Structures are given as C-alpha cells and as structure tokens.
Short mmCIF file of C-alpha atoms (C1' of nucleotides) in Angstrom, two decimals:
data_model
loop_
_atom_site.label_atom_id
_atom_site.label_comp_id
_atom_site.label_asym_id
_atom_site.label_seq_id
_atom_site.Cartn_x
_atom_site.Cartn_y
_atom_site.Cartn_z
CA MET A 996 -11.31 -32.32 17.08
CA ALA A 997 -8.24 -32.49 15.07
CA ARG A 998 -5.77 -29.74 15.41
CA ALA A 999 -4.61 -27.65 12.40
CA GLY A 1000 -0.99 -27.45 13.40
CA LEU A 1001 -0.46 -23.81 13.18
CA THR A 1002 2.85 -22.24 13.34
CA ARG A 1003 4.21 -18.77 13.21
CA ALA A 1004 6.20 -19.87 10.11
CA ARG A 1005 3.23 -21.78 8.37
CA LEU A 1006 1.09 -18.70 8.96
CA ALA A 1007 3.54 -16.32 7.41
CA LEU A 1008 3.95 -18.47 4.38
CA ALA A 1009 0.20 -18.92 3.90
CA ALA A 1010 -0.15 -15.14 4.31
CA ALA A 1011 2.57 -14.64 1.75
CA GLU A 1012 0.95 -16.83 -0.75
CA LEU A 1013 -2.31 -14.99 -0.04
CA ALA A 1014 -0.60 -11.78 -0.72
CA ASP A 1015 0.72 -12.97 -4.01
CA GLN A 1016 -2.67 -14.17 -5.15
CA ALA A 1017 -5.02 -11.42 -3.78
CA GLY A 1018 -2.59 -8.64 -3.15
CA PHE A 1019 -0.71 -7.50 -0.02
CA GLU A 1020 -3.40 -5.11 1.10
CA HIS A 1021 -6.04 -7.84 1.12
CA VAL A 1022 -4.02 -10.02 3.50
CA THR A 1023 -6.31 -10.47 6.45
CA LEU A 1024 -6.34 -12.62 9.52
CA SER A 1025 -9.76 -13.78 8.68
CA ALA A 1026 -8.62 -14.98 5.25
CA VAL A 1027 -5.63 -16.82 6.77
CA ALA A 1028 -7.97 -18.39 9.38
CA ARG A 1029 -10.34 -19.53 6.62
CA HIS A 1030 -7.47 -21.06 4.76
CA PHE A 1031 -6.55 -23.16 7.76
CA ASP A 1032 -10.20 -23.71 8.54
CA VAL A 1033 -9.75 -22.32 11.96
CA LYS A 1034 -11.34 -19.53 13.96
CA VAL A 1035 -9.75 -16.17 13.77
CA ALA A 1036 -9.11 -15.94 17.49
CA SER A 1037 -6.80 -19.02 17.25
CA ILE A 1038 -4.56 -17.04 15.10
CA TYR A 1039 -3.74 -14.80 17.87
CA SER A 1040 -1.96 -17.58 19.71
CA HIS A 1041 0.80 -17.42 17.12
CA VAL A 1042 0.80 -13.80 15.95
CA ALA A 1043 0.20 -10.79 17.91
CA SER A 1044 -1.96 -8.77 15.40
CA ALA A 1045 -2.66 -8.25 11.77
CA HIS A 1046 0.36 -5.86 11.77
CA ASP A 1047 2.47 -8.59 13.14
CA LEU A 1048 1.51 -10.85 10.41
CA LYS A 1049 2.20 -8.38 7.72
CA THR A 1050 5.62 -7.70 9.14
CA ARG A 1051 6.29 -11.48 8.92
CA ILE A 1052 5.53 -11.41 5.37
CA THR A 1053 7.85 -8.53 4.86
CA LEU A 1054 10.56 -10.29 6.66
CA LEU A 1055 10.03 -13.38 4.68
CA ALA A 1056 10.13 -11.60 1.42
CA LEU A 1057 13.36 -9.62 2.31
CA ASP A 1058 14.94 -12.88 3.30
CA GLU A 1059 13.96 -14.71 0.17
CA LEU A 1060 15.13 -11.81 -1.99
CA ALA A 1061 18.40 -11.50 -0.28
CA ASP A 1062 19.04 -15.22 -0.69
CA ARG A 1063 18.34 -14.96 -4.38
CA LEU A 1064 20.61 -12.01 -4.64
CA ALA A 1065 23.29 -13.77 -3.06
CA VAL A 1066 23.05 -16.86 -5.25
CA ALA A 1067 22.91 -14.45 -8.37
CA LEU A 1068 25.89 -12.34 -7.48
CA ALA A 1069 28.16 -15.16 -6.52
CA GLY A 1070 30.94 -15.26 -9.07
CA ARG A 1071 29.72 -12.26 -10.92
CA ALA A 1072 31.16 -8.74 -11.32
CA GLY A 1073 30.69 -5.64 -13.26
CA LYS A 1074 27.77 -5.31 -15.57
CA ASP A 1075 27.15 -9.04 -15.15
CA ALA A 1076 26.58 -8.55 -11.56
CA LEU A 1077 24.49 -5.55 -12.15
CA ALA A 1078 22.15 -7.21 -14.50
CA ALA A 1079 21.87 -10.30 -12.15
CA PHE A 1080 21.02 -8.20 -9.34
CA ALA A 1081 18.50 -6.22 -11.26
CA GLU A 1082 17.02 -9.25 -12.77
CA VAL A 1083 16.57 -10.92 -9.39
CA PHE A 1084 14.50 -8.08 -8.33
CA ARG A 1085 12.36 -7.94 -11.43
CA ASN A 1086 11.71 -11.62 -11.52
CA TYR A 1087 10.89 -11.79 -7.74
CA ALA A 1088 8.37 -8.98 -8.13
CA ARG A 1089 6.72 -10.74 -11.18
CA GLU A 1090 6.67 -14.09 -9.40
CA HIS A 1091 5.59 -12.77 -6.04
CA PRO A 1092 3.99 -9.46 -6.44
CA GLY A 1093 2.40 -9.58 -3.15
CA ARG A 1094 5.60 -10.35 -1.32
CA TYR A 1095 7.42 -7.63 -3.35
CA ALA A 1096 4.72 -5.10 -2.15
CA ALA A 1097 5.31 -6.31 1.30
CA THR A 1098 8.90 -5.31 0.96
CA ARG A 1099 7.63 -1.72 1.03
CA TYR A 1100 5.75 -2.30 4.25
CA ARG A 1101 7.07 0.00 7.04
CA LEU A 1102 9.15 -1.70 9.74
CA ASP A 1103 10.07 -0.12 12.79
CA GLY A 1104 13.81 0.44 13.51
CA ALA A 1105 14.68 -2.54 15.53
CA THR A 1106 12.84 -4.95 13.26
CA ALA A 1107 14.38 -3.34 10.14
CA ALA A 1108 17.78 -3.73 11.54
CA ALA A 1109 17.21 -7.33 12.38
CA SER A 1110 15.72 -7.96 9.04
CA ALA A 1111 17.63 -8.95 5.62
CA GLY A 1112 17.68 -5.28 4.71
CA PRO A 1113 21.21 -4.75 5.72
CA ARG A 1114 22.22 -7.74 3.48
CA HIS A 1115 20.44 -6.02 0.70
CA ALA A 1116 22.53 -2.93 1.33
CA GLU A 1117 25.78 -4.93 1.47
CA MET A 1118 25.15 -6.55 -1.76
CA SER A 1119 24.06 -3.34 -3.58
CA ARG A 1120 27.43 -1.99 -2.54
CA ALA A 1121 29.20 -5.18 -3.52
CA ILE A 1122 28.07 -4.62 -7.02
CA LEU A 1123 29.71 -1.34 -7.22
CA ARG A 1124 33.08 -3.07 -6.37
CA GLY A 1125 33.11 -3.94 -10.13
CA TYR A 1126 33.11 -0.13 -10.93
CA ASP A 1127 35.49 2.55 -10.12
CA LEU A 1128 33.50 4.39 -7.53
CA THR A 1129 34.94 5.61 -4.15
CA GLY A 1130 33.73 7.26 -1.10
CA VAL A 1131 30.51 9.08 -1.09
CA ASP A 1132 30.14 8.55 -4.88
CA GLN A 1133 29.59 4.94 -4.04
CA THR A 1134 26.65 5.79 -1.70
CA HIS A 1135 25.12 8.02 -4.35
CA ALA A 1136 25.44 5.37 -6.89
CA VAL A 1137 24.02 2.68 -4.47
CA ARG A 1138 20.96 4.94 -4.05
CA LEU A 1139 20.49 5.65 -7.81
CA LEU A 1140 20.93 2.01 -8.49
CA GLY A 1141 18.16 1.24 -5.96
CA SER A 1142 16.01 3.96 -7.31
CA VAL A 1143 16.16 2.69 -10.75
CA VAL A 1144 15.45 -0.80 -9.97
CA HIS A 1145 12.71 -0.29 -7.55
CA GLY A 1146 11.27 2.45 -9.66
CA PHE A 1147 11.18 0.60 -12.90
CA VAL A 1148 9.91 -2.67 -11.28
CA SER A 1149 7.15 -1.01 -9.33
CA LEU A 1150 6.07 1.19 -12.23
CA GLU A 1151 6.03 -1.88 -14.50
CA LEU A 1152 4.09 -3.92 -11.93
CA GLU A 1153 1.46 -1.19 -11.83
CA GLY A 1154 1.23 -1.40 -15.62
CA ALA A 1155 2.55 2.06 -16.21
CA PHE A 1156 4.53 0.82 -19.23
CA SER A 1157 1.91 -1.48 -20.65
CA HIS A 1158 0.01 1.10 -22.65
CA SER A 1159 2.63 2.07 -25.06
CA ALA A 1160 5.21 0.41 -27.42
CA PRO A 1161 7.64 -1.00 -27.31
CA GLY A 1162 7.34 -3.66 -24.57
CA SER A 1163 8.95 -2.97 -21.25
CA ASP A 1164 11.57 -5.73 -21.70
CA VAL A 1165 13.34 -3.62 -24.07
CA SER A 1166 13.28 -0.53 -21.95
CA TRP A 1167 14.48 -2.67 -19.07
CA SER A 1168 17.57 -4.03 -20.79
CA ARG A 1169 18.21 -0.54 -22.23
CA SER A 1170 17.95 0.95 -18.82
CA LEU A 1171 20.54 -1.52 -17.52
CA ASP A 1172 22.91 -0.63 -20.25
CA ALA A 1173 22.43 2.88 -19.48
CA LEU A 1174 23.00 2.26 -15.71
CA ASP A 1175 26.12 0.36 -16.50
CA PHE A 1176 27.40 3.00 -18.75
CA LEU A 1177 26.75 5.50 -16.06
CA LEU A 1178 28.67 3.65 -13.32
CA ARG A 1179 31.53 3.22 -15.69
CA ASN A 1180 31.47 7.06 -16.36
CA TRP A 1181 30.28 8.51 -13.18
CA PRO A 1182 30.04 12.15 -13.81
CA ALA A 1183 31.44 14.80 -11.33
CA PRO A 1184 28.90 17.24 -9.60
CA ALA A 1185 27.52 19.69 -12.27
CA THR A 1186 27.06 22.35 -9.76
CA PRO A 1187 30.18 21.82 -7.65
CA ALA A 1188 28.29 22.51 -4.44
CA ASP A 1189 29.30 25.74 -2.63
CA PRO A 1190 32.94 26.38 -3.33
CA ILE A 1191 33.55 26.42 0.41
CA GLU A 1192 34.66 23.14 1.68
CA GLU A 1193 34.59 22.35 5.43
CA PRO A 1194 37.83 23.90 6.60
CA MET B 1 -30.80 20.76 11.63
CA ALA B 2 -28.26 22.70 9.49
CA ARG B 3 -26.70 20.92 6.57
CA ALA B 4 -23.09 20.34 6.26
CA GLY B 5 -22.83 21.35 2.59
CA LEU B 6 -21.08 18.23 1.44
CA THR B 7 -19.85 18.14 -2.10
CA ARG B 8 -17.86 15.61 -4.28
CA ALA B 9 -15.08 18.28 -4.34
CA ARG B 10 -15.16 19.00 -0.82
CA LEU B 11 -15.15 15.28 0.07
CA ALA B 12 -12.07 14.66 -2.04
CA LEU B 13 -10.32 17.58 -0.71
CA ALA B 14 -10.78 16.74 2.93
CA ALA B 15 -9.97 12.98 2.07
CA ALA B 16 -6.71 14.30 0.39
CA GLU B 17 -5.81 16.26 3.51
CA LEU B 18 -6.56 13.30 5.61
CA ALA B 19 -4.41 11.22 3.51
CA ASP B 20 -1.45 13.58 3.84
CA GLN B 21 -1.79 13.56 7.66
CA ALA B 22 -2.76 10.06 8.33
CA GLY B 23 -1.45 8.18 5.22
CA PHE B 24 -3.48 7.14 2.18
CA GLU B 25 -4.09 3.69 3.45
CA HIS B 26 -5.88 5.21 6.42
CA VAL B 27 -8.32 7.15 4.35
CA THR B 28 -11.69 5.99 5.40
CA LEU B 29 -15.25 7.07 4.71
CA SER B 30 -15.74 7.00 8.56
CA ALA B 31 -13.06 9.37 9.13
CA VAL B 32 -14.16 11.75 6.60
CA ALA B 33 -17.75 11.54 7.95
CA ARG B 34 -16.38 12.44 11.34
CA HIS B 35 -14.48 15.41 9.93
CA PHE B 36 -17.73 16.86 8.53
CA ASP B 37 -19.61 15.78 11.65
CA VAL B 38 -21.97 13.76 9.60
CA LYS B 39 -23.09 10.13 9.55
CA VAL B 40 -21.33 7.85 7.24
CA ALA B 41 -24.41 6.95 5.22
CA SER B 42 -24.59 10.61 4.22
CA ILE B 43 -21.34 10.30 2.37
CA TYR B 44 -22.89 7.82 -0.01
CA SER B 45 -25.05 10.49 -1.54
CA HIS B 46 -21.94 12.16 -2.94
CA VAL B 47 -19.60 9.28 -3.59
CA ALA B 48 -20.26 5.70 -4.75
CA SER B 49 -17.92 3.86 -2.42
CA ALA B 50 -14.65 4.01 -0.45
CA HIS B 51 -12.90 2.87 -3.57
CA ASP B 52 -14.58 5.89 -5.48
CA LEU B 53 -13.34 8.32 -2.89
CA LYS B 54 -9.76 7.06 -3.05
CA THR B 55 -9.94 7.25 -6.83
CA ARG B 56 -11.02 10.93 -6.46
CA ILE B 57 -7.96 11.63 -4.27
CA THR B 58 -5.79 10.10 -7.04
CA LEU B 59 -7.40 12.14 -9.78
CA LEU B 60 -6.95 15.29 -7.58
CA ALA B 61 -3.30 14.54 -6.87
CA LEU B 62 -2.52 13.73 -10.60
CA ASP B 63 -4.22 16.98 -11.58
CA GLU B 64 -2.36 19.06 -9.01
CA LEU B 65 1.01 17.52 -9.96
CA ALA B 66 0.39 18.12 -13.63
CA ASP B 67 -0.43 21.62 -12.96
CA ARG B 68 2.83 22.02 -11.06
CA LEU B 69 4.76 20.44 -13.61
CA ALA B 70 3.31 22.69 -16.37
CA VAL B 71 4.30 25.70 -14.55
CA ALA B 72 7.71 24.39 -13.68
CA LEU B 73 8.42 23.29 -17.29
CA ALA B 74 7.37 26.58 -18.88
CA GLY B 75 10.31 28.26 -20.49
CA ARG B 76 12.83 25.66 -19.35
CA ALA B 77 14.72 23.21 -21.50
CA GLY B 78 17.62 20.66 -21.09
CA LYS B 79 19.00 20.02 -17.69
CA ASP B 80 17.02 22.92 -16.25
CA ALA B 81 13.79 21.37 -17.35
CA LEU B 82 14.88 17.90 -16.04
CA ALA B 83 15.69 19.35 -12.69
CA ALA B 84 12.58 21.33 -12.39
CA PHE B 85 10.54 18.25 -13.25
CA ALA B 86 12.16 16.05 -10.78
CA GLU B 87 12.07 18.83 -8.13
CA VAL B 88 8.30 19.18 -8.49
CA PHE B 89 7.77 15.50 -7.92
CA ARG B 90 10.00 15.47 -4.90
CA ASN B 91 8.45 18.43 -3.23
CA TYR B 92 4.98 17.34 -3.99
CA ALA B 93 5.75 14.02 -2.32
CA ARG B 94 7.22 15.75 0.71
CA GLU B 95 4.33 18.30 0.98
CA HIS B 96 1.69 15.76 0.32
CA PRO B 97 2.85 12.27 0.97
CA GLY B 98 -0.81 10.97 1.09
CA ARG B 99 -1.61 12.43 -2.23
CA TYR B 100 1.61 11.18 -3.72
CA ALA B 101 0.82 7.64 -2.49
CA ALA B 102 -2.56 8.14 -3.98
CA THR B 103 -0.75 8.58 -7.22
CA ARG B 104 0.03 4.96 -7.06
CA TYR B 105 -3.64 3.83 -6.57
CA ARG B 106 -4.65 1.57 -9.34
CA LEU B 107 -7.28 3.25 -11.75
CA ASP B 108 -9.31 1.38 -14.30
CA GLY B 109 -8.39 2.06 -17.88
CA ALA B 110 -11.21 4.55 -18.66
CA THR B 111 -10.56 6.61 -15.54
CA ALA B 112 -6.88 6.57 -16.14
CA ALA B 113 -7.33 7.74 -19.64
CA ALA B 114 -9.46 10.60 -18.50
CA SER B 115 -7.04 11.46 -15.63
CA ALA B 116 -4.09 13.87 -15.83
CA GLY B 117 -1.90 10.67 -16.39
CA PRO B 118 -1.64 11.47 -20.26
CA ARG B 119 -0.51 15.03 -19.34
CA HIS B 120 2.21 13.72 -17.30
CA ALA B 121 3.40 11.36 -20.12
CA GLU B 122 3.39 14.41 -22.36
CA MET B 123 5.49 16.41 -20.12
CA SER B 124 7.95 13.76 -19.49
CA ARG B 125 8.49 13.53 -23.22
CA ALA B 126 8.76 17.29 -23.48
CA ILE B 127 11.81 17.17 -21.24
CA LEU B 128 13.60 15.01 -23.59
CA ARG B 129 13.13 17.48 -26.47
CA GLY B 130 16.16 19.25 -25.00
CA TYR B 131 18.15 16.11 -25.58
CA ASP B 132 19.11 14.41 -28.77
CA LEU B 133 17.02 11.33 -28.51
CA THR B 134 14.93 9.94 -31.17
CA GLY B 135 12.35 7.25 -31.78
CA VAL B 136 12.12 4.37 -29.30
CA ASP B 137 15.15 5.62 -27.36
CA GLN B 138 12.87 8.43 -26.30
CA THR B 139 10.45 5.92 -24.89
CA HIS B 140 13.25 4.11 -23.11
CA ALA B 141 14.60 7.37 -21.70
CA VAL B 142 11.11 8.42 -20.50
CA ARG B 143 10.69 5.32 -18.65
CA LEU B 144 14.10 5.40 -17.12
CA LEU B 145 13.35 9.08 -16.00
CA GLY B 146 10.24 8.11 -14.45
CA SER B 147 11.86 5.08 -12.69
CA VAL B 148 14.47 7.19 -11.24
CA VAL B 149 12.37 9.94 -10.03
CA HIS B 150 9.61 7.77 -8.82
CA GLY B 151 12.06 5.21 -7.21
CA PHE B 152 14.12 7.78 -5.56
CA VAL B 153 11.24 9.80 -4.13
CA SER B 154 9.47 6.87 -2.80
CA LEU B 155 12.63 5.23 -1.33
CA GLU B 156 13.39 8.49 0.27
CA LEU B 157 9.91 8.92 1.66
CA GLU B 158 10.05 5.53 3.14
CA GLY B 159 13.23 6.53 4.96
CA ALA B 160 15.32 4.24 3.03
CA PHE B 161 18.15 6.76 2.70
CA SER B 162 17.88 8.23 6.21
CA HIS B 163 20.00 5.64 7.94
CA SER B 164 23.28 6.44 6.36
CA ALA B 165 25.34 9.48 5.46
CA PRO B 166 25.47 11.71 3.41
CA GLY B 167 22.00 13.32 3.43
CA SER B 168 19.84 12.31 0.56
CA ASP B 169 19.74 15.82 -0.79
CA VAL B 170 23.20 15.31 -2.07
CA SER B 171 22.35 11.96 -3.68
CA TRP B 172 19.41 13.66 -5.26
CA SER B 173 21.44 16.24 -6.95
CA ARG B 174 24.03 13.82 -8.03
CA SER B 175 21.53 11.52 -9.38
CA LEU B 176 20.03 14.40 -11.47
CA ASP B 177 23.53 15.14 -12.66
CA ALA B 178 23.90 11.51 -13.56
CA LEU B 179 20.68 11.42 -15.44
CA ASP B 180 21.41 14.58 -17.34
CA PHE B 181 24.68 13.18 -18.34
CA LEU B 182 23.17 10.01 -19.45
CA LEU B 183 20.54 11.68 -21.57
CA ARG B 184 23.33 13.67 -23.29
CA ASN B 185 25.15 10.55 -23.90
CA TRP B 186 22.61 7.95 -24.29
CA PRO B 187 24.47 4.56 -24.92
CA ALA B 188 23.58 2.28 -27.75
CA PRO B 189 22.34 -1.21 -26.69
CA ALA B 190 25.20 -3.23 -25.27
CA THR B 191 23.82 -6.47 -26.54
CA PRO B 192 22.54 -5.30 -29.91
CA ALA B 193 19.64 -7.67 -29.83
CA ASP B 194 19.42 -10.50 -32.29
CA PRO B 195 21.22 -9.30 -35.29
CA ILE B 196 18.38 -10.37 -37.32
CA GLU B 197 16.09 -7.52 -37.74
CA GLU B 198 12.54 -7.97 -39.06
CA PRO B 199 12.93 -8.14 -42.84
"C1'" DA C 52 -1.67 -46.52 32.51
"C1'" DG C 53 -3.03 -42.55 34.53
"C1'" DC C 54 -2.32 -37.69 35.73
"C1'" DG C 55 -1.08 -33.06 35.24
"C1'" DA C 56 0.00 -29.20 32.70
"C1'" DC C 57 0.72 -26.92 28.62
"C1'" DA C 58 -0.72 -25.59 24.24
"C1'" DA C 59 -4.02 -25.37 20.56
"C1'" DC C 60 -8.11 -24.13 19.40
"C1'" DC C 61 -12.82 -22.59 20.69
"C1'" DT C 62 -17.12 -19.36 22.04
"C1'" DA C 63 -18.55 -14.84 22.93
"C1'" DA C 64 -18.49 -10.06 22.71
"C1'" DA C 65 -17.30 -5.23 21.55
"C1'" DG C 66 -15.77 -1.97 18.40
"C1'" DG C 67 -14.60 -0.11 13.73
"C1'" DC C 68 -15.39 0.00 8.64
"C1'" DT C 69 -18.31 -0.60 4.20
"C1'" DA C 70 -22.70 -0.76 2.19
"C1'" DT C 71 -27.85 -0.73 1.48
"C1'" DA C 72 -32.71 0.54 2.46
"C1'" DG C 73 -35.98 3.61 3.54
"C1'" DG C 74 -37.54 8.03 6.08
"C1'" DC C 75 -37.81 13.06 7.33
"C1'" DA C 76 -37.09 17.72 6.72
"C1'" DA C 77 -34.55 21.75 4.68
"C1'" DA C 78 -33.80 23.99 0.42
"C1'" DA C 79 -35.05 25.12 -4.12
"C1'" DA C 80 -38.52 25.41 -7.69
"C1'" DC C 81 -42.72 26.82 -9.12
"C1'" DG D 1102 -47.36 28.44 -0.29
"C1'" DT D 1103 -47.19 24.16 -2.04
"C1'" DT D 1104 -44.52 20.79 -4.34
"C1'" DT D 1105 -40.46 18.62 -5.53
"C1'" DT D 1106 -35.92 17.66 -4.92
"C1'" DT D 1107 -32.15 16.32 -2.26
"C1'" DG D 1108 -29.25 16.36 1.88
"C1'" DC D 1109 -28.73 13.99 5.78
"C1'" DC D 1110 -30.59 10.58 9.13
"C1'" DT D 1111 -31.88 5.92 11.50
"C1'" DA D 1112 -31.56 1.01 11.14
"C1'" DT D 1113 -29.38 -3.01 9.68
"C1'" DA D 1114 -26.22 -6.27 8.11
"C1'" DG D 1115 -21.79 -8.11 6.96
"C1'" DC D 1116 -16.76 -8.39 7.50
"C1'" DC D 1117 -12.50 -7.46 10.00
"C1'" DT D 1118 -9.78 -6.95 14.49
"C1'" DT D 1119 -8.87 -7.77 19.27
"C1'" DT D 1120 -9.59 -9.36 23.86
"C1'" DA D 1121 -11.40 -12.49 27.65
"C1'" DG D 1122 -12.13 -16.69 29.09
"C1'" DG D 1123 -13.44 -21.63 28.43
"C1'" DT D 1124 -12.43 -26.57 26.79
"C1'" DT D 1125 -9.75 -30.27 25.12
"C1'" DG D 1126 -6.00 -32.49 22.73
"C1'" DT D 1127 -1.14 -34.01 23.54
"C1'" DC D 1128 3.04 -34.72 25.87
"C1'" DG D 1129 5.93 -35.63 29.78
"C1'" DC D 1130 6.18 -37.61 34.23
"C1'" DT D 1131 5.63 -41.06 37.60
#
DNA sequence: AGCGACAACCTAAAGGCTATAGGCAAAAAC
DNA sequence: GTTTTTGCCTATAGCCTTTAGGTTGTCGCT
C-alpha cells in the first residue's frame, strides 16, 4: 500500500487551508485525515493532538503575517508604514480568514514566546518610529494601534459593517487617516492621573 | 421521578454561566444536561440544537449588554458618555468573558435583526451626538469607536497586553483620551478620494 | 542481494458530543 | 377521575479524539 507522505508541515498546511475554507473551528483531525485519504490514527504519528494541530496553524499564520509585514514595512515610514501595516492585516484576514482566526488561538507562554508574536510586537513599535512618541506613550500607542486594526478587521470579517452604508472600505481609510492624525498629535492624559507621582 | 423544571430561559442562563466559567467554546449540551442532572435528549425538548443554545447565549449577552449601556449612557454626554460606554463593554467582558465571546457568535440575518444588536448600534451613534460629527463621518466614527473598544477589550482578554509594562489600565484610559480627542478633532480625508464626485 | 530496524500507516476499541425516534409517567385540564 | 399534554427517559447511530498494539514499506548496512 502506497504511503501518503505525511509530514508535520504538510499537515499544518492542509489544516490551514481547511481552516480558510471551512472555518478555524471546523478544523478536525478527521477532516485532515480524509484529505490525505489516511486513517485518523495515522495523524497521531506526526502531531500530538487536535490542539497541537491547531497550534501549528496558529504558528504558521503568525509567521506568514510577520513575513508579509516585514516586506510591507521595508523602506516605509510614517503614515506610509502605518497604512502598509494595517493593509497587510486586513488583506491577510480576507485572503485567509481561517488562519487569521487561528491567530487568536490561545498559545501557552513558551509557545507564544517562540512564535512570531514578538516579531509582530517589534514591527508595531517600529511603525511608531516615524512619529514623535516616547516612553510609555509609545506602548499606549502600540496597543491602540493593535486594537484598531484587530478590532476593525475582525468586526468587518464578521460582517458587522456590511449592513449599512457606506462600504467599509471608506471607513477603513478614514480610520487610518484618523489614526495617523492621532499619532501625530498624541494627546496628554485628560485626567492627569493622581497628582502624586512616585517619589 | 421528580422533574427538573427545565426552561428555555433557565437553559440559556445555565449555559451562559457555563460559558463564563469554562469558555464559550466549551459550552455543550452534555455539560448543561449534567448541570441539571438530566439526560441529554431531554434538552432537545426545549432547545432545537447546540447551535440554538449558543444562539440563545448570544441573545442573552447582547441584551444584558444593551441594558447596561442604556443605564450607563442615561444623562451623560460627550467624553463622559464615551467613557461610560467603553467601560461597560470592558467590565462586561471581564465579568462575563464567556458571554462576551458569545457576542461574537455568528447570527443569521433574521435573528440578528431581532436581537439587541440594533440597540447597540443606536447607542453607539447616540454617543456621537455629543461631538460635532455629521453624515457619513458619523458612521466612520461609530465604526472606529466599535473597533477600538472591541479590539482593546478582546486583546486584553486574550492577555495580549499582560506581558509588558505598564498595566493595561493606563493604556485603556489613554486610549479613551485619544479617542475623545479624535472625535473632537475629526480629520478630513487625507487622500481626498478621487476628485471627481458623482455629478 | 539480503537483513534488520525504523518509520509510516493500519485495525480495534473506548469515551465524549450531537441528534433522532419512540416510550412512560407526572402534571395539568377537564 | 379520566384524559391530554408534555417533560424526561431509553435506545441508537454517527462523528470526533485518543490510545494501544499490529503490519508493512523503505532505508541503511553488510
């Protein structure tokens, strides 16, 4: 009987494709086994569990995204970089909704640390080099940036914006304009914390 | 044999509690049946399917959230209203992570229309009455507002902000400051679309 | 070429989840 | 007090995960 030639990597890739087509939550060892015309038990020689397989999709997705981000950010700064960064996220989510969803799959600490997650963080921060933000303000801005991009992309993917005019494309570009404006004019705290600073 | 006294509503509530404790993705007819010390098949007299039960959690959560929002927004305007709105989301997500996750469960059109979703939309828009935004800019702003709040809250819930200083509380309040500033100074489009307007 | 040994894939089986069909008895209706 | 309703049950079947243990390609070694 001919062998299917399974591999950790091939399994992860097939699972990622399945995720994109059927949704991340429908990724199943059984489905992957069917795809390779192999019995389910065989999968366990290459992957520890269903959770493991999903984790591999996540790592794959984070990696691909980081690669795209790196390419898009090369040689760009300021709003250009901001827009490129955001566009990569949005396009990735549209092209690969399942993988994008996988991106939200919970990793344990060690796995997360070894993932492309830190590269993402670095690149987010790199974008802000084009703006005049220092110290903790940079961190706040990174977090806000992440929130806007992730929030918009996932709401859009859920169809939250598709039941009213105008099309979400316009809102997207206006949101990026707004974000750029904000980063160029980062406001001081409105409620200046408790007046007592650490002595 | 005494009866358990199952009800659509009691089931939904128990399921919501289960979601908060175990995570929305672990809500299962079996688990709910165990909770009521009843056989799984019995559940089907009250609920059409697992999907149906999850949908009911979603509707419950949307309703609760809308109620809280209504209370919080009463008598507030401007940044006050903005902060109250956002705070309700964040607190709800922290108190009820499972229900908050349910909020992202996909509803079919009819169900969504009959849900508290439209109330949410109304209230988001109401917040912007305190700012000087008109026409489509209002829509863009509503979408951005939703993106920021949802994005921040879900990233925070995933622990995305818990691996670096400072605490996310600070970033949250700075993000709201930023959002308020943005709504008070809503920028014009940076790339003024194609100069040709529809004649 | 032949022989091991490893790796790749298999069968079998158990346990959990969803779902449907049909039965019995408690509660409600009269 | 009988009838009807309906709440919950048993039984069954299908799909998914996971583990244990068997078989057979395939490669390296001699």
